[in-house]
């Protein structure tokens, strides 16, 4: 289905609304700001559990409220409008929309424009970005909002939290027991975290990206020259946030880029990122060498005025690095990277993104757009991981980070790509070192190239690991990666896969509240509260469907057995019996059992030792000697 | 669909046959043994690639030959029969099949018996197991067979292999550049590897499990009290090996266990594992406390005579450990573990598996059945990972390993389960230490509990990591884990997920031939050889389907673009242009570029340094100071 849709049959985009199963969205009132209320989703458990609702992080916006009817033609309520109004800023007559903004689409092929485009604004004061505010010691409404939501509904550090926090390996990250607005501010001031939020995207709910916070995930959507429509992309955006996407990137590349983006932005509760060079390329009819700084600059302003929250800028793809990719197995696979490489070589000039970087900073500062410094030379295969081209670019990104910071602009850094497991940590460590701990935002990485169709999994492995090591946001990969554009189902699988990877990373880092959800779900599982198990899961619909495929009857959801063992024998049921029994043991009896255990072990070990001695200790290695043997033993190579 | 099928409509199981796309099975002739021929699958590439076929490991047996028509009622050809005939062994009249062997199923509910049951054999000489042969310095046919297949079609270590091998972190494993039969023998002799292969399963193709070989995967199948049939299980077994399962466990628990297993064994090209206590429990009508050593012993002999290659034996679930699970979130989740716990407590006696362990060894030795020492106290949730109950049992498994070795019986050790990422390595290290480097065989581990429906992924993350750290075989988890029994599609997803995890582990360990497939696929991708990309992937069918959903036309499979960017702009196409251009640079020109790069960097850094100094160096941290700051900087907790 080659869907270069005529747009005359344009329908108002339809989006999915309503709460997730057994969930209630609640807004936590700030004590500091009257008009700051942070969302949390409470998962209501069965009364038999005796447990309070479990609060979880919720990026899905008003769409998952109980009685919210979206007006997609007007867009979401501008939650941040009053905050922005209190700041030094101005509304102004923005740039006119030009035909090339939509790739020259006309007539039937021009997507309907969003009917209620707001007037653009820009900051005008001395402090224009969250970074500048933080440095000045100011706690913004956004910081307050974030502090509340990062605590996952907790009002204070839980008792015993210190213990839980200790149960993790954070590799230098310092996730606090309890997030305060002051902590948010300090992390933003240091550059270790970013709050991507354009003055012209007041509909977005503030969120933070930094390694001392919950690990975030991004979902990519966007039309291309060969497929998709505005309606589908708006639907995908809402759908992605429903399942947990913290930001969405609109990577549209075909016609109608401007109009598609406006519909997305006005209806998006999460920050939207783009790669402006994609649109700039469309404006010069897809011919990379025809790109100019002026076209790019115009595109930046266009997107700043629309409200894009962060820009991928491939300013690290420098002329002197391009030849370093010549011997690679997969050359330059980043679209933005290859555009700039082509331009540099065609003109034999340094990249205009690099030479004009300070001007880019100045433009972005006025709207508080955050940099996502692109890794245009990232490896596209296992063979190319961690090579000189990749790392040379990363060093330049570190250099550019400091220039952006110098201009008061927030920065995060994009990372690979395709990296085998043993080379992942090197990426993280080098990024922290080169980029002054600016947040890392990685695509996967994919840990093998041999499983197209399963690259959400090859990359989910790498994502969980690099998230553990310190990556602040993980860009999802869907099952269609390398093969096609993700449809709605792929978006969901990608988001859920990355949510579980991010959560696994939070757990391993020792996030003080992450384990609460695992424990709640495991208790539900152990107690055969099937409905609670479904509702506590990242994807209740799929969990329920899978259960019902084997045991469809309603009665089976309250039955104390499952399809694996059936009703007669059930390991969990037996364990409950065991628990009752063991609960009756006195401390003395327990001590006796342990003594018995130890005595028998000693006896057994002595017997074994004699036998080893008898055979000259050659056939097998006593456990205490394993370490020693590894160093001194025979080499089997 | 509660499928307690009547068996009167029994059909001969149908299985999937024929080569995988663009693949040719080839048998490599041993130079040592005339009747040893090891399989390899050649993936044929498009002539335009100029590349030789890529050989890959192939556990799928004759089913994937070009012209093989299986006779499921007779079973596979007994490839090992002539080897066994040359050894000291005897055929004998085996144990009679009793009604309780099939759980008392009668009449219409009794599955049809396999029509051509062979006479059981047992070894009678001084050397009865591969371990004993290895210790005696003998290279068996099985070892030769394995040495050939482990080299993935290579005739010798590739040039430059030493370099590739160095590109990995093996955590003490010593994967050789080239596997010789002598190396196989030495690894088996040391107990670091096992060759699970019952004298009564001559249809099985020998394979090895050890951390100095390719990482293997196991697929679980089996009926239960509430669902499945013989036909489905035989089909699933063949289907699992088609996609790469190296061994299959038959975990049947309902009626017809004996007859189901016979059909599976006679038609299986891979080793089959079971948990004999499951069948023993059925023989006492599902009442754990009615189990006796005699019933268990009888079941062992029954299964040894049928040809099961490895037994999960939960002999480490000892009376003194049971109360250690009382405070767990999910108690005892292993089915075998909870059966034994229930028995121990009901009788207040030490487990008969522990007290009779030496007798179990004696029985298994006669048939060369391998131990898979079960982790009956494995954690069933993140909360219970690495607790005292789990590790106490692991210590006992180490003790039992030595007893089994002392009896000449091969041993591997089962591992968890549910473990957050930061606790995975501790499992691996402790297992190696306690169990004298006997192979580790783990279920996952799942790295979070919150994603039922996606537990192939939560566990695939843990599996790839623990495989990298040294686990020799990974037991798959399907999307249905915790929710239902896997159907055919789930089996495939589980197998492919675990194949990619095992491969990611091989890559990270630095296996000398693993990367060849990644490189071949990446070259195909870069050169737009779509068909080669599909055919080189672990699941060509899915890769092709996904591609065709967006670009269905045949012409698109030879087109030099894909659906992500479309025909006008394509990053890979541009890179090819860049490569042509960069290829024209002289060495002098390259040196100039690098000098230019370095000079500009230095200039930039100096400029930045001055600015840092101007603002007091407080706002952001110079990269070289990051390490220092981490130790001495302010604590944000």
Coordinates of N, CA and C in Angstrom, one line a residue, chain A residues 135 167-168 183 186 189 192 224 226 281 318 320-323 326 328 330-333 335 338-339 342 345 381 383 402-403 405-406 421-423 433 447-450 452-454 457 464-465 468 479-480 482-485 496-497 503-504 507-508 518-519 521-522 525-526 530 537-539 546-547 549-550 563-565 569 571 574-575 577-579 581 585 590 593-594 597 600-601 611-612 619-620 623 636, chain B residues 135 167-168 183 186-187 189 192 224 226 281 318 320-323 326 328 330-333 335 338-339 342 345 381 383 402 405-406 421-423 433 447-450 452-454 457 464-465 468 479-480 482-485 496-497 503-504 507-508 518-519 521-522 525-526 530 537-539 546-547 549-550 563-565 569 571 574-575 577-579 581 585 590 593-594 597 600-601 608 611-612 619-620 623 636:
Chain A
X135 N 20.8 28.3 37.1 CA 22.0 28.9 37.5 C 21.8 30.1 38.4
X167 N 20.7 -1.1 47.5 CA 20.6 -2.3 46.8 C 20.6 -2.0 45.3
X168 N 21.8 -1.6 44.8 CA 21.9 -1.2 43.4 C 23.3 -0.8 43.1
X183 N 16.8 20.0 44.2 CA 17.7 19.0 43.5 C 17.5 19.1 42.0
X186 N 19.4 22.1 40.8 CA 20.9 21.9 40.8 C 21.3 21.0 39.7
X189 N 21.2 23.1 36.6 CA 22.3 24.1 36.6 C 23.6 23.4 36.2
X192 N 23.7 18.4 34.1 CA 23.5 16.9 34.2 C 22.1 16.5 33.8
X224 N 6.8 9.4 5.9 CA 8.0 9.4 5.0 C 7.5 9.6 3.6
X226 N 7.2 7.7 1.3 CA 6.3 6.7 0.7 C 5.1 6.2 1.5
X281 N 16.2 19.7 4.1 CA 16.5 19.0 2.9 C 15.3 19.0 1.9
X318 N 32.0 16.5 11.1 CA 32.9 17.5 10.6 C 33.7 17.0 9.4
X320 N 36.8 17.0 8.6 CA 38.0 16.1 8.9 C 37.7 14.7 9.3
X321 N 36.4 14.4 9.7 CA 36.1 13.0 10.2 C 35.5 12.1 9.1
X322 N 35.1 12.7 8.0 CA 34.3 12.0 7.1 C 35.0 10.8 6.5
X323 N 36.3 11.0 6.1 CA 37.0 9.9 5.5 C 37.3 8.8 6.5
X326 N 35.3 5.7 5.7 CA 35.4 5.0 4.4 C 35.6 3.5 4.5
X328 N 34.5 1.5 6.8 CA 33.5 0.9 7.6 C 32.7 -0.2 6.8
X330 N 29.5 -0.4 7.3 CA 28.2 0.2 6.9 C 28.3 1.8 6.9
X331 N 29.5 2.3 6.7 CA 29.6 3.7 6.4 C 28.9 4.6 7.4
X332 N 28.2 5.6 6.8 CA 27.4 6.5 7.6 C 25.9 6.1 7.5
X333 N 25.3 5.7 8.6 CA 23.9 5.2 8.5 C 23.0 6.3 9.1
X335 N 20.8 9.4 9.0 CA 20.3 10.2 7.9 C 20.9 11.6 7.9
X338 N 24.6 11.6 7.1 CA 25.0 11.4 5.7 C 24.7 12.7 4.9
X339 N 23.6 13.4 5.3 CA 23.3 14.6 4.6 C 24.4 15.6 4.7
X342 N 27.6 14.5 2.9 CA 27.5 14.8 1.5 C 27.7 16.3 1.2
X345 N 31.5 17.3 1.7 CA 32.3 16.8 0.6 C 32.0 17.6 -0.7
X381 N 26.6 -0.9 12.5 CA 26.8 -2.4 12.5 C 27.8 -2.7 13.7
X383 N 30.4 -4.3 13.5 CA 31.8 -4.1 13.0 C 32.3 -2.7 13.3
X402 N 29.9 22.5 25.6 CA 30.4 23.6 26.4 C 30.0 25.0 25.7
X403 N 30.0 25.0 24.4 CA 29.6 26.2 23.7 C 28.1 26.5 24.0
X405 N 26.3 25.4 26.5 CA 26.2 25.8 27.9 C 26.6 27.3 28.1
X406 N 27.6 27.7 27.4 CA 28.1 29.0 27.5 C 27.0 30.0 27.0
X421 N 27.8 -6.1 23.4 CA 27.7 -5.8 24.9 C 29.0 -5.4 25.5
X422 N 30.1 -6.0 25.1 CA 31.4 -5.7 25.8 C 31.9 -4.3 25.5
X423 N 31.3 -3.6 24.5 CA 31.8 -2.3 24.2 C 30.8 -1.2 24.6
X433 N 32.7 11.6 30.2 CA 34.0 12.3 30.3 C 34.1 13.4 29.3
X447 N 22.7 -5.1 20.1 CA 23.8 -5.9 20.5 C 24.2 -7.0 19.5
X448 N 23.4 -7.1 18.5 CA 23.8 -8.0 17.3 C 23.0 -7.5 16.1
X449 N 23.6 -7.8 14.9 CA 23.0 -7.4 13.7 C 22.1 -8.4 13.0
X450 N 22.0 -9.6 13.6 CA 21.5 -10.8 12.9 C 20.0 -11.1 13.1
X452 N 17.0 -8.9 12.2 CA 16.0 -8.0 11.8 C 14.6 -8.6 12.0
X453 N 13.7 -7.7 12.4 CA 12.3 -8.2 12.8 C 12.2 -8.4 14.3
X454 N 13.4 -8.4 15.0 CA 13.5 -8.6 16.5 C 14.4 -7.5 17.0
X457 N 14.3 -6.2 20.4 CA 14.9 -7.0 21.5 C 16.4 -6.9 21.4
X464 N 18.8 -1.6 28.1 CA 18.7 -1.8 29.5 C 20.1 -1.7 30.2
X465 N 21.1 -2.2 29.5 CA 22.5 -2.1 30.0 C 23.0 -0.7 30.1
X468 N 21.3 1.3 32.7 CA 21.9 1.0 34.0 C 23.3 1.8 34.1
X479 N 10.0 -3.4 16.2 CA 10.3 -4.6 15.4 C 10.5 -4.3 14.0
X480 N 10.1 -3.2 13.5 CA 10.2 -2.9 12.0 C 11.5 -2.3 11.7
X482 N 14.9 -1.2 10.4 CA 15.7 -1.7 9.2 C 14.8 -2.3 8.1
X483 N 13.5 -2.5 8.4 CA 12.6 -3.2 7.4 C 11.5 -2.3 6.9
X484 N 10.9 -1.4 7.8 CA 9.8 -0.6 7.3 C 9.4 0.4 8.4
X485 N 8.3 1.1 8.1 CA 7.9 2.1 9.1 C 7.0 1.5 10.1
X496 N 6.6 -0.4 25.0 CA 6.6 -1.3 26.1 C 7.9 -2.0 26.3
X497 N 8.6 -2.4 25.3 CA 9.9 -3.0 25.4 C 10.9 -2.0 26.0
X503 N 12.9 0.4 33.1 CA 12.6 0.0 34.4 C 13.7 -0.9 35.0
X504 N 14.1 -1.8 34.2 CA 15.2 -2.7 34.6 C 16.4 -1.9 35.0
X507 N 15.9 -0.2 38.4 CA 16.0 -1.2 39.4 C 17.5 -1.5 39.7
X508 N 18.3 -1.6 38.7 CA 19.7 -2.0 38.8 C 20.5 -0.8 39.4
X518 N 7.5 -3.9 41.0 CA 7.8 -5.3 40.9 C 7.3 -6.1 42.1
X519 N 7.4 -5.6 43.3 CA 7.0 -6.3 44.5 C 5.4 -6.4 44.5
X521 N 3.4 -6.4 41.9 CA 3.0 -7.4 40.9 C 3.4 -8.8 41.3
X522 N 4.5 -9.0 41.9 CA 4.9 -10.4 42.4 C 4.0 -10.9 43.5
X525 N 0.9 -12.0 41.8 CA 1.1 -13.2 41.1 C 1.1 -14.4 42.1
X526 N 1.8 -14.2 43.2 CA 1.9 -15.3 44.2 C 0.5 -15.6 44.9
X530 N -5.2 -12.5 39.7 CA -4.9 -12.4 38.3 C -5.2 -11.0 37.8
X537 N 0.8 -4.6 35.3 CA 1.8 -4.8 34.2 C 1.9 -3.6 33.3
X538 N 2.9 -3.6 32.5 CA 3.1 -2.5 31.6 C 2.1 -2.5 30.5
X539 N 1.6 -3.7 30.2 CA 0.6 -3.8 29.1 C -0.5 -4.8 29.5
X546 N -3.2 -13.0 26.7 CA -2.4 -14.2 26.7 C -3.0 -15.2 27.7
X547 N -3.4 -14.7 28.8 CA -4.0 -15.6 29.8 C -5.2 -16.2 29.3
X549 N -6.1 -16.8 26.3 CA -5.9 -17.8 25.2 C -5.9 -19.2 25.7
X550 N -5.4 -19.4 26.9 CA -5.4 -20.8 27.5 C -6.6 -21.0 28.4
X563 N -2.6 -22.2 33.9 CA -2.6 -23.2 32.9 C -1.3 -24.0 32.8
X564 N -0.2 -23.5 33.5 CA 1.0 -24.3 33.5 C 0.9 -25.6 34.2
X565 N 0.3 -25.6 35.4 CA 0.3 -26.8 36.2 C -1.2 -27.3 36.3
X569 N -2.2 -29.8 40.8 CA -0.9 -29.5 41.4 C -0.5 -28.1 41.0
X571 N 2.6 -25.2 42.0 CA 3.7 -24.9 42.9 C 3.5 -23.8 43.8
X574 N 1.4 -25.0 46.7 CA 2.2 -25.8 47.7 C 3.0 -24.9 48.5
X575 N 3.6 -23.8 47.9 CA 4.4 -22.9 48.7 C 3.7 -22.3 49.8
X577 N 1.3 -23.6 51.4 CA 1.3 -24.7 52.5 C 2.6 -24.7 53.3
X578 N 3.7 -24.6 52.5 CA 5.0 -24.7 53.1 C 5.2 -23.5 54.0
X579 N 4.7 -22.4 53.6 CA 4.9 -21.2 54.4 C 4.2 -21.3 55.7
X581 N 3.5 -24.0 57.3 CA 4.2 -25.0 58.1 C 5.5 -24.3 58.7
X585 N 7.8 -22.9 62.9 CA 9.1 -23.3 63.5 C 9.5 -22.3 64.5
X590 N 14.8 -23.7 64.1 CA 15.6 -23.2 62.9 C 17.1 -23.3 63.1
X593 N 18.1 -26.8 62.5 CA 18.2 -27.1 61.1 C 19.5 -26.6 60.5
X594 N 19.8 -25.4 60.8 CA 21.0 -24.9 60.2 C 22.3 -25.6 60.6
X597 N 22.4 -28.8 58.8 CA 22.9 -28.5 57.4 C 24.4 -28.4 57.3
X600 N 26.4 -31.6 58.1 CA 26.4 -32.6 56.9 C 27.2 -32.1 55.8
X601 N 27.2 -30.8 55.6 CA 28.0 -30.3 54.5 C 29.5 -30.6 54.8
X611 N 38.8 -38.1 48.6 CA 38.7 -38.7 47.3 C 39.6 -37.9 46.3
X612 N 39.5 -36.6 46.4 CA 40.3 -35.8 45.5 C 41.8 -36.2 45.6
X619 N 41.4 -34.5 38.4 CA 40.2 -34.6 37.6 C 39.2 -33.5 37.7
X620 N 39.1 -33.0 38.9 CA 38.2 -31.8 39.1 C 38.8 -30.9 40.1
X623 N 36.3 -26.3 44.8 CA 35.7 -24.9 44.6 C 36.7 -23.8 45.1
X636 N 43.7 -24.0 27.5 CA 43.2 -24.9 26.6 C 43.1 -24.4 25.1
Chain B
X135 N 38.1 -38.7 30.5 CA 39.1 -38.9 31.6 C 40.1 -39.9 31.2
X167 N 39.0 -9.2 20.7 CA 37.9 -8.2 20.7 C 36.7 -8.8 21.4
X168 N 36.9 -8.9 22.7 CA 35.8 -9.5 23.5 C 36.2 -9.5 25.0
X183 N 40.4 -30.8 22.4 CA 39.8 -29.7 23.3 C 38.5 -30.1 23.9
X186 N 39.1 -32.6 26.6 CA 39.6 -32.0 27.8 C 38.6 -31.2 28.6
X187 N 37.7 -30.6 27.9 CA 36.7 -29.8 28.5 C 35.7 -30.7 29.2
X189 N 36.4 -33.8 30.3 CA 37.1 -34.4 31.4 C 37.2 -33.5 32.6
X192 N 33.9 -29.1 32.8 CA 33.5 -27.7 32.4 C 32.5 -27.8 31.2
X224 N 0.0 -30.2 29.6 CA -0.3 -30.0 31.0 C -1.7 -30.6 31.3
X226 N -4.3 -29.3 31.7 CA -5.5 -28.6 31.1 C -5.4 -28.4 29.6
X281 N 5.2 -37.6 40.4 CA 4.0 -37.1 41.1 C 2.7 -37.5 40.5
X318 N 16.8 -29.0 50.3 CA 17.0 -29.8 51.5 C 16.1 -29.3 52.7
X320 N 16.7 -28.5 55.7 CA 17.2 -27.3 56.5 C 17.0 -26.0 55.8
X321 N 16.7 -26.0 54.5 CA 16.7 -24.7 53.7 C 15.3 -24.2 53.6
X322 N 14.3 -25.1 53.8 CA 12.9 -24.7 53.4 C 12.4 -23.5 54.1
X323 N 12.7 -23.5 55.4 CA 12.2 -22.3 56.2 C 12.8 -21.0 55.8
X326 N 10.4 -18.7 53.9 CA 9.1 -18.3 54.4 C 8.8 -16.8 54.3
X328 N 9.9 -14.9 51.9 CA 10.0 -14.4 50.6 C 8.7 -13.8 50.0
X330 N 7.7 -14.3 47.0 CA 7.1 -15.4 46.1 C 7.5 -16.8 46.5
X331 N 7.9 -17.0 47.8 CA 8.1 -18.4 48.3 C 8.9 -19.2 47.3
X332 N 8.4 -20.4 47.1 CA 9.1 -21.4 46.2 C 8.3 -21.5 44.9
X333 N 8.9 -21.1 43.8 CA 8.1 -21.0 42.6 C 8.5 -22.2 41.6
X335 N 8.4 -25.7 40.4 CA 7.5 -26.8 40.6 C 8.1 -28.0 41.3
X338 N 9.0 -27.1 44.9 CA 7.8 -27.1 45.9 C 7.3 -28.5 46.1
X339 N 7.4 -29.4 45.2 CA 7.0 -30.8 45.4 C 7.9 -31.3 46.5
X342 N 7.3 -29.7 50.0 CA 6.1 -30.3 50.5 C 6.4 -31.7 51.1
X345 N 8.6 -31.5 54.4 CA 7.9 -31.0 55.5 C 6.8 -32.0 56.0
X381 N 10.9 -13.8 42.0 CA 10.6 -12.3 41.9 C 11.9 -11.6 42.1
X383 N 12.4 -9.4 44.2 CA 12.6 -9.2 45.7 C 13.4 -10.4 46.3
X402 N 30.2 -32.7 42.8 CA 31.4 -33.5 43.1 C 31.1 -35.0 43.3
X405 N 30.4 -36.3 39.8 CA 31.7 -36.5 39.1 C 32.4 -37.8 39.6
X406 N 32.3 -37.9 40.9 CA 33.0 -39.1 41.5 C 32.4 -40.4 40.9
X421 N 19.5 -6.6 37.1 CA 20.8 -6.7 36.4 C 22.0 -6.6 37.3
X422 N 21.9 -5.8 38.4 CA 23.1 -5.7 39.2 C 23.4 -6.9 40.0
X423 N 22.5 -7.8 40.0 CA 22.8 -9.1 40.8 C 23.1 -10.3 40.0
X433 N 32.3 -20.8 41.2 CA 33.1 -21.1 42.4 C 32.6 -22.3 43.1
X447 N 14.8 -9.6 34.3 CA 15.4 -8.5 35.0 C 14.4 -7.5 35.6
X448 N 13.1 -7.8 35.4 CA 12.0 -7.1 36.1 C 10.8 -7.9 36.1
X449 N 9.9 -7.7 37.0 CA 8.7 -8.5 37.1 C 7.5 -7.8 36.5
X450 N 7.6 -6.6 36.0 CA 6.4 -5.8 35.7 C 5.9 -5.9 34.2
X452 N 4.6 -8.9 32.3 CA 4.0 -10.2 31.8 C 3.5 -10.0 30.4
X453 N 3.7 -10.9 29.6 CA 3.4 -10.8 28.1 C 4.6 -10.4 27.3
X454 N 5.6 -9.9 28.0 CA 6.9 -9.5 27.4 C 8.1 -10.2 28.1
X457 N 11.4 -10.9 26.7 CA 12.3 -9.7 26.6 C 12.9 -9.4 27.9
X464 N 21.2 -12.6 27.8 CA 22.3 -12.2 27.1 C 23.5 -11.8 28.0
X465 N 23.1 -11.2 29.1 CA 24.2 -10.8 30.1 C 24.8 -12.0 30.8
X468 N 26.9 -13.9 28.5 CA 28.2 -13.2 28.3 C 29.1 -13.5 29.5
X479 N 6.7 -15.4 25.4 CA 5.8 -14.3 25.8 C 4.7 -14.8 26.7
X480 N 4.4 -16.1 26.7 CA 3.3 -16.6 27.6 C 3.7 -16.9 29.0
X482 N 4.2 -17.1 32.7 CA 3.4 -16.6 33.8 C 1.9 -16.5 33.5
X483 N 1.6 -16.7 32.2 CA 0.2 -16.4 31.7 C -0.5 -17.6 31.1
X484 N 0.3 -18.5 30.4 CA -0.3 -19.6 29.8 C 0.7 -20.5 29.1
X485 N 0.3 -21.5 28.4 CA 1.2 -22.4 27.8 C 1.5 -21.9 26.4
X496 N 13.8 -17.6 18.9 CA 14.5 -16.6 18.2 C 15.1 -15.6 19.1
X497 N 14.3 -15.2 20.1 CA 14.8 -14.3 21.1 C 16.0 -14.8 21.9
X503 N 23.6 -15.3 20.8 CA 24.6 -14.8 19.8 C 25.2 -13.5 20.3
X504 N 24.4 -12.6 20.9 CA 25.0 -11.4 21.5 C 26.1 -11.8 22.6
X507 N 29.2 -13.0 20.8 CA 29.9 -11.8 20.3 C 30.7 -11.1 21.4
X508 N 30.1 -10.9 22.5 CA 30.7 -10.1 23.6 C 31.9 -10.9 24.2
X518 N 27.1 -11.4 11.6 CA 26.8 -10.0 11.7 C 27.3 -9.2 10.6
X519 N 28.6 -9.4 10.3 CA 29.2 -8.7 9.2 C 28.6 -9.0 7.8
X521 N 25.5 -10.0 7.3 CA 24.2 -9.3 7.2 C 24.3 -7.8 7.0
X522 N 25.3 -7.2 7.7 CA 25.4 -5.8 7.6 C 25.9 -5.3 6.3
X525 N 22.9 -5.5 4.1 CA 22.0 -4.3 4.4 C 22.6 -3.1 3.7
X526 N 23.9 -2.9 3.9 CA 24.5 -1.7 3.3 C 24.4 -1.6 1.8
X530 N 18.4 -7.0 -0.2 CA 17.3 -7.3 0.7 C 17.2 -8.8 0.9
X537 N 19.2 -13.6 8.3 CA 18.6 -13.3 9.7 C 18.2 -14.5 10.4
X538 N 18.0 -14.4 11.7 CA 17.5 -15.6 12.4 C 16.1 -16.0 12.0
X539 N 15.3 -15.1 11.5 CA 14.0 -15.4 11.2 C 13.6 -14.7 9.8
X546 N 7.8 -8.2 7.4 CA 7.8 -6.8 7.9 C 8.1 -5.9 6.8
X547 N 9.1 -6.3 6.0 CA 9.5 -5.4 4.8 C 8.3 -5.3 3.9
X549 N 5.2 -5.5 4.4 CA 4.0 -4.7 4.9 C 4.1 -3.2 4.4
X550 N 5.3 -2.7 4.3 CA 5.4 -1.3 3.8 C 5.7 -1.3 2.3
X563 N 11.8 1.8 3.0 CA 10.6 2.6 3.3 C 10.8 3.8 4.3
X564 N 12.0 3.7 5.0 CA 12.2 4.8 6.0 C 12.5 6.1 5.3
X565 N 13.3 6.1 4.3 CA 13.6 7.4 3.6 C 13.0 7.5 2.2
X569 N 15.8 10.4 -1.2 CA 17.0 10.5 -0.3 C 17.2 9.2 0.5
X571 N 20.1 7.5 3.2 CA 21.4 7.7 3.9 C 22.4 6.8 3.4
X574 N 23.7 7.8 0.1 CA 24.7 8.9 0.2 C 26.0 8.5 0.7
X575 N 25.9 7.5 1.6 CA 27.2 7.1 2.2 C 28.1 6.4 1.1
X577 N 28.2 7.3 -2.0 CA 28.8 8.5 -2.6 C 30.0 9.0 -1.8
X578 N 29.7 9.1 -0.5 CA 30.8 9.6 0.4 C 32.0 8.7 0.3
X579 N 31.7 7.4 0.3 CA 32.9 6.5 0.2 C 33.7 6.6 -1.1
X581 N 34.0 9.2 -2.8 CA 34.7 10.5 -2.7 C 35.9 10.4 -1.8
X585 N 40.9 10.4 -1.5 CA 41.8 11.3 -0.8 C 43.2 10.6 -0.7
X590 N 44.6 13.3 3.9 CA 44.0 12.9 5.2 C 44.8 13.4 6.4
X593 N 43.8 16.9 6.9 CA 42.5 17.0 7.6 C 42.6 16.8 9.1
X594 N 43.4 15.8 9.4 CA 43.5 15.6 10.9 C 44.2 16.7 11.6
X597 N 41.7 19.4 12.1 CA 40.8 19.0 13.1 C 41.4 19.3 14.5
X600 N 41.9 23.1 15.3 CA 40.6 23.8 15.6 C 40.1 23.4 17.0
X601 N 40.3 22.1 17.3 CA 39.8 21.7 18.6 C 40.6 22.4 19.7
X608 N 37.3 28.2 25.3 CA 36.3 27.7 26.4 C 37.0 27.9 27.7
X611 N 36.8 31.2 29.1 CA 35.4 31.5 29.6 C 35.1 30.9 30.9
X612 N 35.5 29.6 31.0 CA 35.3 28.9 32.3 C 35.9 29.7 33.4
X619 N 30.1 26.6 36.9 CA 28.8 26.3 36.3 C 28.9 24.9 35.6
X620 N 30.0 24.6 35.1 CA 30.0 23.3 34.5 C 31.4 22.7 34.7
X623 N 35.8 18.3 31.2 CA 35.8 16.9 31.2 C 36.9 16.2 32.0
X636 N 24.4 15.1 46.2 CA 23.1 15.7 46.0 C 22.0 14.9 46.7

